[in-house]
CSV table of C-alpha atoms in Angstrom, one decimal:
chain,number,residue,atom,x,y,z
A,1468,MET,CA,52.5,265.2,199.4
A,1469,ALA,CA,49.6,263.2,197.9
A,1470,GLN,CA,47.3,265.1,200.3
A,1471,GLU,CA,48.2,268.4,198.6
A,1472,THR,CA,47.7,267.2,195.0
A,1473,PHE,CA,44.4,267.7,193.2
A,1474,ALA,CA,42.9,266.6,189.8
A,1475,PHE,CA,42.6,269.0,187.1
A,1476,SER,CA,39.2,269.5,185.4
A,1477,SER,CA,38.7,269.0,181.7
A,1478,SER,CA,38.3,272.7,181.0
A,1479,ALA,CA,41.6,273.3,182.9
A,1480,LEU,CA,43.4,270.5,181.0
A,1481,ARG,CA,42.1,272.1,177.7
A,1482,SER,CA,43.3,275.6,178.7
A,1483,LEU,CA,46.7,274.2,179.6
A,1484,ARG,CA,46.9,272.4,176.3
A,1485,LEU,CA,46.0,275.5,174.4
A,1486,GLN,CA,48.5,277.5,176.3
A,1487,ARG,CA,51.3,275.1,175.5
A,1488,GLU,CA,50.5,275.2,171.8
A,1489,LEU,CA,50.4,278.8,171.8
A,1490,LEU,CA,54.0,278.9,173.4
A,1491,GLU,CA,55.3,276.4,171.0
A,1492,GLN,CA,53.9,278.3,168.0
A,1493,GLU,CA,55.5,281.6,169.5
A,1494,GLU,CA,58.9,279.9,169.8
A,1495,ARG,CA,58.7,278.6,166.3
A,1496,ARG,CA,57.9,282.1,165.1
A,1497,ARG,CA,60.8,283.6,167.0
A,1498,ALA,CA,63.3,280.8,165.8
A,1499,LEU,CA,62.1,281.7,162.2
A,1500,ALA,CA,62.6,285.3,162.9
A,1501,ARG,CA,66.1,284.8,164.1
A,1502,GLU,CA,67.0,282.7,161.1
A,1503,LEU,CA,65.7,285.2,158.8
A,1504,SER,CA,67.5,288.2,160.4
A,1505,THR,CA,70.6,286.1,160.3
A,1506,ARG,CA,70.1,285.7,156.5
A,1507,ARG,CA,69.5,289.3,156.0
A,1508,LEU,CA,72.9,290.1,157.6
A,1509,LEU,CA,74.6,288.3,154.7
A,1510,PRO,CA,75.7,290.2,151.7
A,1511,PRO,CA,72.9,290.7,149.3
A,1512,ALA,CA,72.8,288.7,146.1
A,1513,ALA,CA,73.3,290.4,142.9
A,1514,PRO,CA,69.9,291.5,141.4
A,1515,ARG,CA,68.6,289.2,138.7
A,1516,PRO,CA,67.5,290.9,135.3
A,1517,LEU,CA,63.8,291.3,135.0
A,1518,HIS,CA,63.7,289.2,131.9
A,1519,ALA,CA,66.3,286.7,133.0
A,1520,PRO,CA,65.4,283.1,132.2
A,1521,PRO,CA,64.4,280.8,135.2
A,1522,ARG,CA,67.4,279.3,137.1
A,1523,ARG,CA,68.1,275.8,135.8
A,1524,PRO,CA,67.8,273.3,138.6
A,1525,GLN,CA,70.8,271.4,139.8
A,1526,TYR,CA,70.7,267.6,139.6
A,1527,CYS,CA,72.2,265.1,142.1
A,1528,ARG,CA,72.8,261.5,141.9
A,1529,ASP,CA,75.2,261.1,144.8
A,1530,PRO,CA,74.1,258.2,147.0
A,1531,ALA,CA,75.7,259.9,150.0
A,1532,VAL,CA,73.3,262.8,149.6
A,1533,HIS,CA,70.3,260.5,149.4
A,1534,ASN,CA,71.4,258.5,152.4
A,1535,ALA,CA,71.8,261.5,154.6
A,1536,LEU,CA,68.1,262.5,153.8
A,1537,TYR,CA,66.6,258.9,154.0
A,1538,THR,CA,68.3,258.4,157.4
A,1539,GLY,CA,67.5,262.0,158.7
A,1540,ASP,CA,71.1,262.7,159.5
A,1541,LEU,CA,70.5,266.4,160.4
A,1542,GLU,CA,74.2,267.3,160.7
A,1543,ARG,CA,75.1,265.9,157.3
A,1544,VAL,CA,72.0,267.6,155.8
A,1545,LYS,CA,73.2,270.9,157.3
A,1546,SER,CA,76.7,270.4,155.8
A,1547,ILE,CA,75.2,269.6,152.3
A,1548,PHE,CA,72.3,272.0,151.9
A,1549,LYS,CA,73.8,275.5,152.7
A,1550,ASP,CA,71.9,277.8,150.3
A,1551,GLU,CA,69.0,278.1,148.1
A,1552,ALA,CA,70.6,276.4,145.2
A,1553,THR,CA,71.4,273.2,147.0
A,1554,ALA,CA,68.1,273.3,149.0
A,1555,ASN,CA,66.2,273.1,145.7
A,1556,MET,CA,68.4,270.4,144.0
A,1557,VAL,CA,66.6,267.7,142.1
A,1558,LEU,CA,67.7,264.3,143.3
A,1559,GLU,CA,67.6,261.7,140.7
A,1560,THR,CA,67.9,258.1,140.8
A,1561,VAL,CA,68.3,255.7,137.8
A,1562,SER,CA,67.2,252.0,138.0
A,1563,GLU,CA,67.1,249.3,135.5
A,1564,GLU,CA,63.7,247.9,134.8
A,1565,LEU,CA,62.3,245.2,132.4
A,1566,VAL,CA,60.0,246.7,129.8
A,1567,TRP,CA,58.5,244.9,126.7
A,1568,SER,CA,60.2,245.9,123.4
A,1569,PRO,CA,57.5,245.3,120.5
A,1570,GLU,CA,60.3,245.9,118.0
A,1571,GLN,CA,62.5,243.1,119.4
A,1572,GLY,CA,59.6,240.9,120.7
A,1573,LEU,CA,61.1,240.4,124.1
A,1574,TRP,CA,61.7,241.9,127.6
A,1575,VAL,CA,64.7,244.2,127.8
A,1576,LEU,CA,66.4,246.2,130.5
A,1577,SER,CA,65.6,249.9,130.3
A,1578,PRO,CA,66.8,252.7,132.5
A,1579,ARG,CA,64.1,254.6,134.4
A,1580,LYS,CA,64.6,258.0,136.1
A,1581,LYS,CA,62.9,259.0,139.2
A,1582,GLN,CA,63.1,262.5,140.5
A,1583,THR,CA,62.3,263.9,143.9
A,1584,SER,CA,63.5,266.8,146.1
A,1585,ALA,CA,65.2,266.9,149.5
A,1586,LEU,CA,62.2,268.5,151.0
A,1587,ARG,CA,59.9,265.8,149.7
A,1588,ILE,CA,62.2,263.1,151.1
A,1589,ALA,CA,62.2,264.9,154.4
A,1590,ALA,CA,58.5,265.5,154.5
A,1591,ALA,CA,57.5,262.0,153.5
A,1592,ARG,CA,59.8,260.5,156.3
A,1593,GLY,CA,58.7,262.8,159.0
A,1594,TYR,CA,62.1,264.4,159.6
A,1595,GLU,CA,60.8,267.7,160.9
A,1596,ASP,CA,64.1,269.2,161.8
A,1597,CYS,CA,65.6,268.4,158.4
A,1598,ALA,CA,62.6,269.8,156.6
A,1599,ARG,CA,62.8,273.1,158.7
A,1600,HIS,CA,66.6,273.5,157.9
A,1601,LEU,CA,65.8,273.1,154.1
A,1602,LEU,CA,62.9,275.6,154.3
A,1603,LEU,CA,65.1,278.1,156.1
A,1604,ARG,CA,67.7,277.7,153.5
A,1605,GLY,CA,65.3,278.6,150.8
A,1606,ALA,CA,63.6,275.3,149.8
A,1607,GLU,CA,60.4,276.0,147.8
A,1608,ALA,CA,57.5,274.6,149.7
A,1609,ASP,CA,55.4,274.3,146.7
A,1610,ALA,CA,58.0,272.8,144.2
A,1611,VAL,CA,56.6,269.9,142.3
A,1612,VAL,CA,59.4,267.5,141.5
A,1613,GLY,CA,58.8,264.1,140.2
A,1614,GLY,CA,55.0,264.7,140.1
A,1615,ARG,CA,54.4,265.7,143.6
A,1616,GLY,CA,55.1,268.6,146.1
A,1617,PRO,CA,56.3,268.1,149.7
A,1618,LEU,CA,52.8,268.7,151.1
A,1619,HIS,CA,51.4,265.8,149.0
A,1620,ASP,CA,54.0,263.4,150.6
A,1621,ALA,CA,53.4,264.7,154.1
A,1622,ALA,CA,49.6,264.0,153.6
A,1623,ALA,CA,50.1,260.7,152.1
A,1624,ALA,CA,52.7,259.3,154.7
A,1625,PRO,CA,51.0,260.8,156.8
A,1626,ARG,CA,53.2,263.1,158.8
A,1627,PRO,CA,51.3,265.7,160.5
A,1628,ALA,CA,54.0,267.6,162.0
A,1629,CYS,CA,55.7,268.0,158.7
A,1630,ALA,CA,52.4,269.1,157.2
A,1631,ARG,CA,52.0,271.7,159.9
A,1632,LEU,CA,55.6,272.9,159.1
A,1633,LEU,CA,55.1,273.2,155.5
A,1634,LEU,CA,51.7,275.1,155.9
A,1635,ASP,CA,53.4,277.5,158.3
A,1636,PHE,CA,55.9,278.3,155.5
A,1637,GLY,CA,53.1,279.1,153.1
A,1638,ALA,CA,52.6,275.7,151.3
A,1639,ASP,CA,49.5,275.7,149.1
A,1640,PRO,CA,46.9,273.2,150.4
A,1641,ASN,CA,45.2,273.1,147.2
A,1642,LEU,CA,48.4,272.5,145.1
A,1643,LEU,CA,47.7,269.8,142.3
A,1644,SER,CA,50.2,267.1,141.6
A,1645,ALA,CA,51.1,266.0,138.2
A,1646,GLU,CA,48.3,263.4,138.6
A,1647,GLY,CA,45.9,266.2,139.3
A,1648,THR,CA,45.3,265.5,143.0
A,1649,ALA,CA,45.6,267.9,145.9
A,1650,PRO,CA,47.0,266.9,149.3
A,1651,LEU,CA,43.5,266.4,150.8
A,1652,HIS,CA,42.9,263.6,148.2
A,1653,LEU,CA,45.9,261.7,149.6
A,1654,CYS,CA,44.5,261.5,153.1
A,1655,THR,CA,43.5,257.8,152.5
A,1656,ALA,CA,44.4,256.1,155.7
A,1657,PRO,CA,42.6,256.2,159.1
A,1658,ASP,CA,45.7,257.9,160.7
A,1659,SER,CA,45.7,260.7,158.2
A,1660,LEU,CA,42.7,262.4,159.9
A,1661,PRO,CA,45.3,264.9,161.7
A,1662,CYS,CA,46.6,265.9,158.3
A,1663,ALA,CA,43.2,266.3,156.8
A,1664,GLU,CA,42.3,268.7,159.7
A,1665,LEU,CA,45.4,270.8,159.2
A,1666,LEU,CA,44.8,271.2,155.5
A,1667,LEU,CA,41.2,272.2,156.1
A,1668,ALA,CA,42.2,274.6,158.7
A,1669,HIS,CA,44.7,276.2,156.3
A,1670,GLY,CA,42.2,276.7,153.5
A,1671,ALA,CA,42.0,273.4,151.7
A,1672,ARG,CA,38.9,273.4,149.4
A,1673,VAL,CA,36.8,270.5,150.5
A,1674,ASN,CA,34.9,270.3,147.2
A,1675,LEU,CA,37.9,270.4,144.9
A,1676,GLY,CA,37.9,267.8,142.5
A,1677,THR,CA,40.9,265.8,140.9
A,1678,ARG,CA,41.9,266.9,137.4
A,1679,GLU,CA,41.0,263.7,135.4
A,1680,ARG,CA,38.0,262.2,137.3
A,1681,ALA,CA,36.7,265.1,139.4
A,1682,LEU,CA,36.7,263.1,142.6
A,1683,THR,CA,36.4,265.1,145.8
A,1684,ALA,CA,37.9,264.2,149.2
A,1685,LEU,CA,34.5,262.9,150.1
A,1686,HIS,CA,34.5,260.6,147.2
A,1687,VAL,CA,37.9,259.2,148.3
A,1688,ALA,CA,37.2,259.0,151.9
A,1689,ALA,CA,33.9,257.3,151.2
A,1690,SER,CA,35.6,254.8,148.8
A,1691,ARG,CA,38.2,253.9,151.7
A,1692,GLY,CA,35.4,253.5,154.3
A,1693,LEU,CA,36.8,256.4,156.4
A,1694,ALA,CA,33.9,257.4,158.5
A,1695,ALA,CA,35.8,260.0,160.6
A,1696,HIS,CA,37.1,261.6,157.4
A,1697,VAL,CA,33.4,261.7,156.0
A,1698,ALA,CA,32.1,263.3,159.0
A,1699,LEU,CA,35.0,266.0,159.1
A,1700,TYR,CA,34.5,266.8,155.4
A,1701,LEU,CA,30.7,267.0,155.8
A,1702,ARG,CA,31.2,269.5,158.8
A,1703,HIS,CA,33.4,271.6,156.5
A,1704,GLY,CA,30.7,271.8,153.8
A,1705,ALA,CA,31.4,268.8,151.6
A,1706,ASP,CA,28.6,268.2,149.0
A,1707,PRO,CA,27.2,264.7,149.3
A,1708,ALA,CA,25.5,265.1,145.9
A,1709,ARG,CA,28.7,266.1,144.0
A,1710,ARG,CA,29.3,263.7,141.1
A,1711,SER,CA,32.4,262.6,139.5
A,1712,ARG,CA,33.0,262.7,135.7
A,1713,GLN,CA,31.5,259.2,135.7
A,1714,GLY,CA,28.4,260.2,137.5
A,1715,GLU,CA,29.4,258.7,140.8
A,1716,THR,CA,28.3,260.2,144.1
A,1717,PRO,CA,30.2,259.5,147.3
A,1718,LEU,CA,27.4,257.1,148.3
A,1719,ASN,CA,27.8,255.2,145.0
A,1720,ALA,CA,31.6,255.1,145.7
A,1721,ALA,CA,31.2,253.8,149.3
A,1722,CYS,CA,28.7,251.1,148.2
A,1723,ALA,CA,30.8,250.0,145.2
A,1724,ALA,CA,34.0,249.7,147.4
A,1725,ALA,CA,32.3,247.7,150.1
A,1726,GLU,CA,33.6,244.3,149.0
A,1727,ARG,CA,35.4,242.7,152.0
A,1728,PRO,CA,33.1,241.4,155.0
A,1729,PRO,CA,35.5,242.7,157.6
A,1730,GLU,CA,35.1,246.1,156.4
A,1731,THR,CA,31.3,246.2,156.4
A,1732,PRO,CA,30.8,248.1,159.6
A,1733,ALA,CA,33.1,250.9,158.4
A,1734,TYR,CA,31.1,251.4,155.2
A,1735,LEU,CA,27.9,251.1,157.0
A,1736,GLN,CA,28.9,254.1,159.1
A,1737,VAL,CA,30.0,256.0,156.0
A,1738,ALA,CA,26.6,255.4,154.4
A,1739,GLU,CA,24.7,256.4,157.4
A,1740,ARG,CA,26.5,259.7,157.6
A,1741,LEU,CA,26.2,260.5,154.0
A,1742,LEU,CA,22.4,259.6,154.0
A,1743,ALA,CA,21.9,261.8,157.2
A,1744,ALA,CA,23.6,264.6,155.2
A,1745,GLY,CA,21.2,264.3,152.3
A,1746,ALA,CA,22.7,261.9,149.9
A,1747,ASP,CA,20.3,260.4,147.3
A,1748,PRO,CA,20.0,256.6,147.8
A,1749,ARG,CA,18.5,256.4,144.1
A,1750,ALA,CA,21.2,258.3,142.4
A,1751,ALA,CA,22.4,256.3,139.3
A,1752,GLY,CA,26.1,256.3,138.7
A,1753,ARG,CA,28.5,254.6,136.4
A,1754,LYS,CA,26.7,252.1,134.0
A,1755,GLY,CA,23.5,253.1,135.7
A,1756,HIS,CA,24.3,251.5,139.0
A,1757,THR,CA,22.4,252.9,142.0
A,1758,PRO,CA,23.8,252.4,145.4
A,1759,LEU,CA,21.5,249.6,146.0
A,1760,HIS,CA,22.8,247.7,142.9
A,1761,ASN,CA,26.4,248.0,144.2
A,1762,ALA,CA,25.4,246.9,147.7
A,1763,CYS,CA,23.6,243.8,146.4
A,1764,ALA,CA,26.4,243.0,143.8
A,1765,ASN,CA,28.8,243.0,146.8
A,1766,GLY,CA,26.6,240.9,149.1
A,1767,GLN,CA,26.2,243.6,151.6
A,1768,HIS,CA,22.9,242.9,153.5
A,1769,GLY,CA,23.3,245.7,156.0
A,1770,LEU,CA,24.0,248.2,153.4
A,1771,ALA,CA,21.1,247.1,151.3
A,1772,ARG,CA,18.7,247.2,154.4
A,1773,LEU,CA,19.9,250.8,155.2
A,1774,LEU,CA,19.4,252.0,151.6
A,1775,LEU,CA,15.9,250.5,151.3
A,1776,ARG,CA,15.0,252.1,154.7
A,1777,HIS,CA,15.9,255.4,153.1
A,1778,GLY,CA,13.8,254.9,150.0
A,1779,ALA,CA,16.0,253.1,147.6
A,1780,ASP,CA,14.1,251.5,144.7
A,1781,PRO,CA,14.5,247.6,144.4
A,1782,THR,CA,12.8,247.5,141.0
A,1783,VAL,CA,15.0,250.1,139.0
A,1784,ARG,CA,17.3,248.7,136.2
A,1785,ASN,CA,20.8,249.7,135.6
A,1786,GLY,CA,22.4,250.2,132.1
A,1787,ALA,CA,22.6,246.4,131.4
A,1788,GLY,CA,18.9,245.9,132.4
A,1789,ASP,CA,19.5,244.2,135.7
A,1790,THR,CA,17.6,245.0,138.9
A,1791,PRO,CA,19.2,244.8,142.3
A,1792,MET,CA,17.7,241.5,142.7
A,1793,ASP,CA,19.5,240.3,139.6
A,1794,CYS,CA,22.9,241.7,141.1
A,1795,ALA,CA,22.3,239.9,144.3
A,1796,LEU,CA,21.6,236.6,142.5
A,1797,ARG,CA,24.9,237.1,140.3
A,1798,ALA,CA,26.8,237.7,143.5
A,1799,LEU,CA,25.5,234.6,145.4
A,1800,ARG,CA,28.1,232.4,144.4
A,1801,GLU,CA,30.9,234.8,145.4
A,1802,TYR,CA,29.4,235.7,148.8
A,1803,PRO,CA,27.7,232.5,150.0
A,1804,GLN,CA,28.6,233.3,153.7
A,1805,GLN,CA,27.0,236.7,153.8
A,1806,ARG,CA,23.2,235.8,154.2
A,1807,PRO,CA,22.3,236.1,150.6
A,1808,GLU,CA,18.9,234.7,151.3
A,1809,GLY,CA,18.3,237.5,153.7
A,1810,THR,CA,19.1,240.1,151.2
A,1811,ILE,CA,16.7,238.4,148.7
A,1812,ALA,CA,13.9,238.3,151.4
A,1813,LEU,CA,14.6,242.1,152.1
A,1814,LEU,CA,14.3,243.0,148.4
A,1815,LEU,CA,11.1,241.0,147.9
A,1816,LEU,CA,9.5,242.6,151.1
A,1817,HIS,CA,10.2,246.1,149.7
A,1818,GLY,CA,8.5,245.4,146.4
A,1819,ALA,CA,11.0,243.5,144.2
A,1820,GLY,CA,9.0,241.4,141.6
A,1821,PRO,CA,9.6,237.8,140.8
A,1822,VAL,CA,12.8,237.0,138.9
A,1823,HIS,CA,13.0,235.6,135.3
A,1824,PRO,CA,13.2,231.8,135.5
A,1825,LYS,CA,16.5,231.9,133.8
A,1826,MET,CA,18.0,233.8,136.8
A,1827,LEU,CA,17.2,230.7,139.1
A,1828,ARG,CA,20.3,229.1,137.8
A,1829,PHE,CA,22.4,231.5,139.8
A,1830,CYS,CA,20.8,230.5,143.1
A,1831,CYS,CA,19.8,226.8,142.6
A,1832,GLY,CA,23.1,225.9,144.4
A,1833,HIS,CA,21.7,227.7,147.6
A,1834,PRO,CA,18.6,226.0,148.6
A,1835,PRO,CA,17.4,228.8,151.1
A,1836,ALA,CA,17.6,231.4,148.4
A,1837,LEU,CA,16.0,229.1,145.7
A,1838,GLU,CA,13.1,228.4,148.1
A,1839,LEU,CA,12.4,232.1,148.6
A,1840,LEU,CA,12.3,232.9,145.0
A,1841,LEU,CA,10.1,229.9,144.1
A,1842,ASN,CA,7.7,230.9,146.8
A,1843,ALA,CA,7.7,234.6,145.5
A,1844,SER,CA,5.5,233.8,142.6
A,1845,GLU,CA,1.8,232.6,142.3
A,1846,ARG,CA,2.9,229.6,140.3
A,1847,VAL,CA,6.2,227.7,140.6
A,1848,PRO,CA,8.2,228.4,137.4
A,1849,PRO,CA,9.2,225.3,135.3
A,1850,ALA,CA,12.4,223.6,136.5
A,1851,ASP,CA,14.0,223.3,133.1
A,1852,ALA,CA,15.7,226.6,133.6
A,1853,TRP,CA,17.7,225.7,136.7
A,1854,VAL,CA,17.6,222.0,137.4
A,1855,GLY,CA,20.6,221.1,135.2
A,1856,ALA,CA,22.8,223.6,137.0
A,1857,VAL,CA,22.5,221.9,140.3
A,1858,PRO,CA,25.7,220.1,141.2
A,1859,PRO,CA,25.2,216.4,141.6
A,1860,GLU,CA,26.7,216.2,145.0
A,1861,LEU,CA,24.4,219.1,146.2
A,1862,TRP,CA,21.3,217.3,144.7
A,1863,GLU,CA,22.1,214.1,146.8
A,1864,GLU,CA,22.6,216.2,149.9
A,1865,HIS,CA,19.2,218.1,149.6
A,1866,ARG,CA,17.3,215.5,147.3
A,1867,ASP,CA,14.1,215.9,149.1
A,1868,PHE,CA,14.0,219.7,148.6
A,1869,TYR,CA,15.0,219.7,144.9
A,1870,ALA,CA,12.6,216.8,144.1
A,1871,SER,CA,9.7,218.7,145.8
A,1872,ALA,CA,10.5,221.9,143.8
A,1873,VAL,CA,10.5,220.0,140.5
A,1874,ARG,CA,7.3,218.4,141.4
A,1875,ALA,CA,5.6,221.7,142.3
A,1876,ALA,CA,6.6,223.2,139.0
A,1877,GLY,CA,3.3,224.5,137.2
A,1878,ARG,CA,1.0,223.4,140.0
A,1879,PRO,CA,-1.6,225.8,141.4
A,1880,ARG,CA,-0.7,227.2,144.9
A,1881,CYS,CA,-2.9,227.2,148.1
A,1882,LEU,CA,-5.3,230.0,148.6
A,1883,GLN,CA,-3.2,231.4,151.6
A,1884,HIS,CA,-0.1,231.6,149.3
A,1885,LEU,CA,-2.1,233.4,146.6
A,1886,ALA,CA,-3.5,235.9,149.1
A,1887,ARG,CA,0.0,236.5,150.4
A,1888,CYS,CA,1.2,237.3,146.8
A,1889,ALA,CA,-1.7,239.6,146.1
A,1890,LEU,CA,-1.0,241.5,149.2
A,1891,ARG,CA,2.5,242.0,148.6
A,1892,ARG,CA,1.8,242.9,144.9
A,1893,HIS,CA,-0.6,245.6,146.0
A,1894,LEU,CA,1.4,247.1,148.8
A,1895,GLY,CA,4.8,247.0,146.9
A,1896,ALA,CA,7.5,249.0,148.7
A,1897,ARG,CA,4.9,249.9,151.4
A,1898,CYS,CA,4.8,246.5,152.6
A,1899,PRO,CA,7.3,246.7,155.5
A,1900,ALA,CA,5.4,249.8,156.9
A,1901,ALA,CA,1.8,248.5,156.3
A,1902,LEU,CA,1.9,244.9,157.3
A,1903,PRO,CA,2.1,245.7,161.1
A,1904,HIS,CA,-1.2,247.7,160.9
A,1905,LEU,CA,-3.2,245.0,159.0
A,1906,ALA,CA,-5.6,242.9,161.0
A,1907,LEU,CA,-3.9,239.6,160.1
A,1908,PRO,CA,-4.5,236.4,162.0
A,1909,PRO,CA,-1.7,235.3,164.2
A,1910,PRO,CA,0.8,232.9,162.6
């Protein structure tokens, strides 16, 4: 038997998968046609007057109904939801929550109502059979109950099978929730990529912004470090230069959100793809922060190097008057393990000027960074601005270094150091590219 078997080629496997998907789609279409034909055999409902008021929704607080939906009990769901009226019931829960009462000056228990629909619960839980039954019984695919529609919950969960079912039944991929978000904005987890692909394939607008902040799906994916989502949206025409209401570009959003060291590789991939698509590394966003300001403020050495390589300006000031170097120094105490001296050397190499002496107090507790900044000027600045901020135990540990830095304050530097400073000042941001071509003596 083993001698008669053979391996399928990749093209043959793709063809078989495509054929299987087409067969499954045809079976779903036939099942839907059978259900619809069955419904047409039922006695027609009485015609509603042209100017009749909209039907008032039915409300249900029965825990048994809720449990049937939350557990995905298809038989019980079929016995409860038999027609259009029951399929579109508003399911309501009331819970007691502590709220502050200014009149009484204390915390009091207050009832809070939460509303949802049967289709929302089934879509969020991934109960595809229950969702199909509800849709065939007349549940509205775009009904916004409790602030969201079923497709919002399917995308946020994420539940690709339910999202596909809703879209097949005509759900609007651009429907806005009460918060002003479309389903594509809720694809915020790595495993939501299939949902994002489905939404785009069914006409989701990739550059649609949220109602309040005008954030696009690219902003959301970039701020979450979702490199695969970013690549998908860019292939579908997402604009990397689109700004939010606060002036943030997706690159600004990615660099501002890259705070935790374990997530650095993901945000680095996001930034690389945005820059390759034409994102501006000098675009100033909220409070005048450029992507380089954000990267330095978060201690992201890799992001800073990438941005500088693509032309970011290390001398520009934000709305508070701080340069990227100032941001890197302010973040030094928070990120001492993320090579802060490497970021400082990088900024100096790309044309950042010497810092104001008062800024040295932010790095005086990190001798490698302090040494770099002291050597970046033609004359060592006075020690009065920073020496008092050195912790006593750190002074004892690095006594020789701190004592030499205090002694060197105000003294003239050697000719070699002055030549180095003059060369760096003359080249500015061209320094990394020009230095290899200079006829310098070996070290």
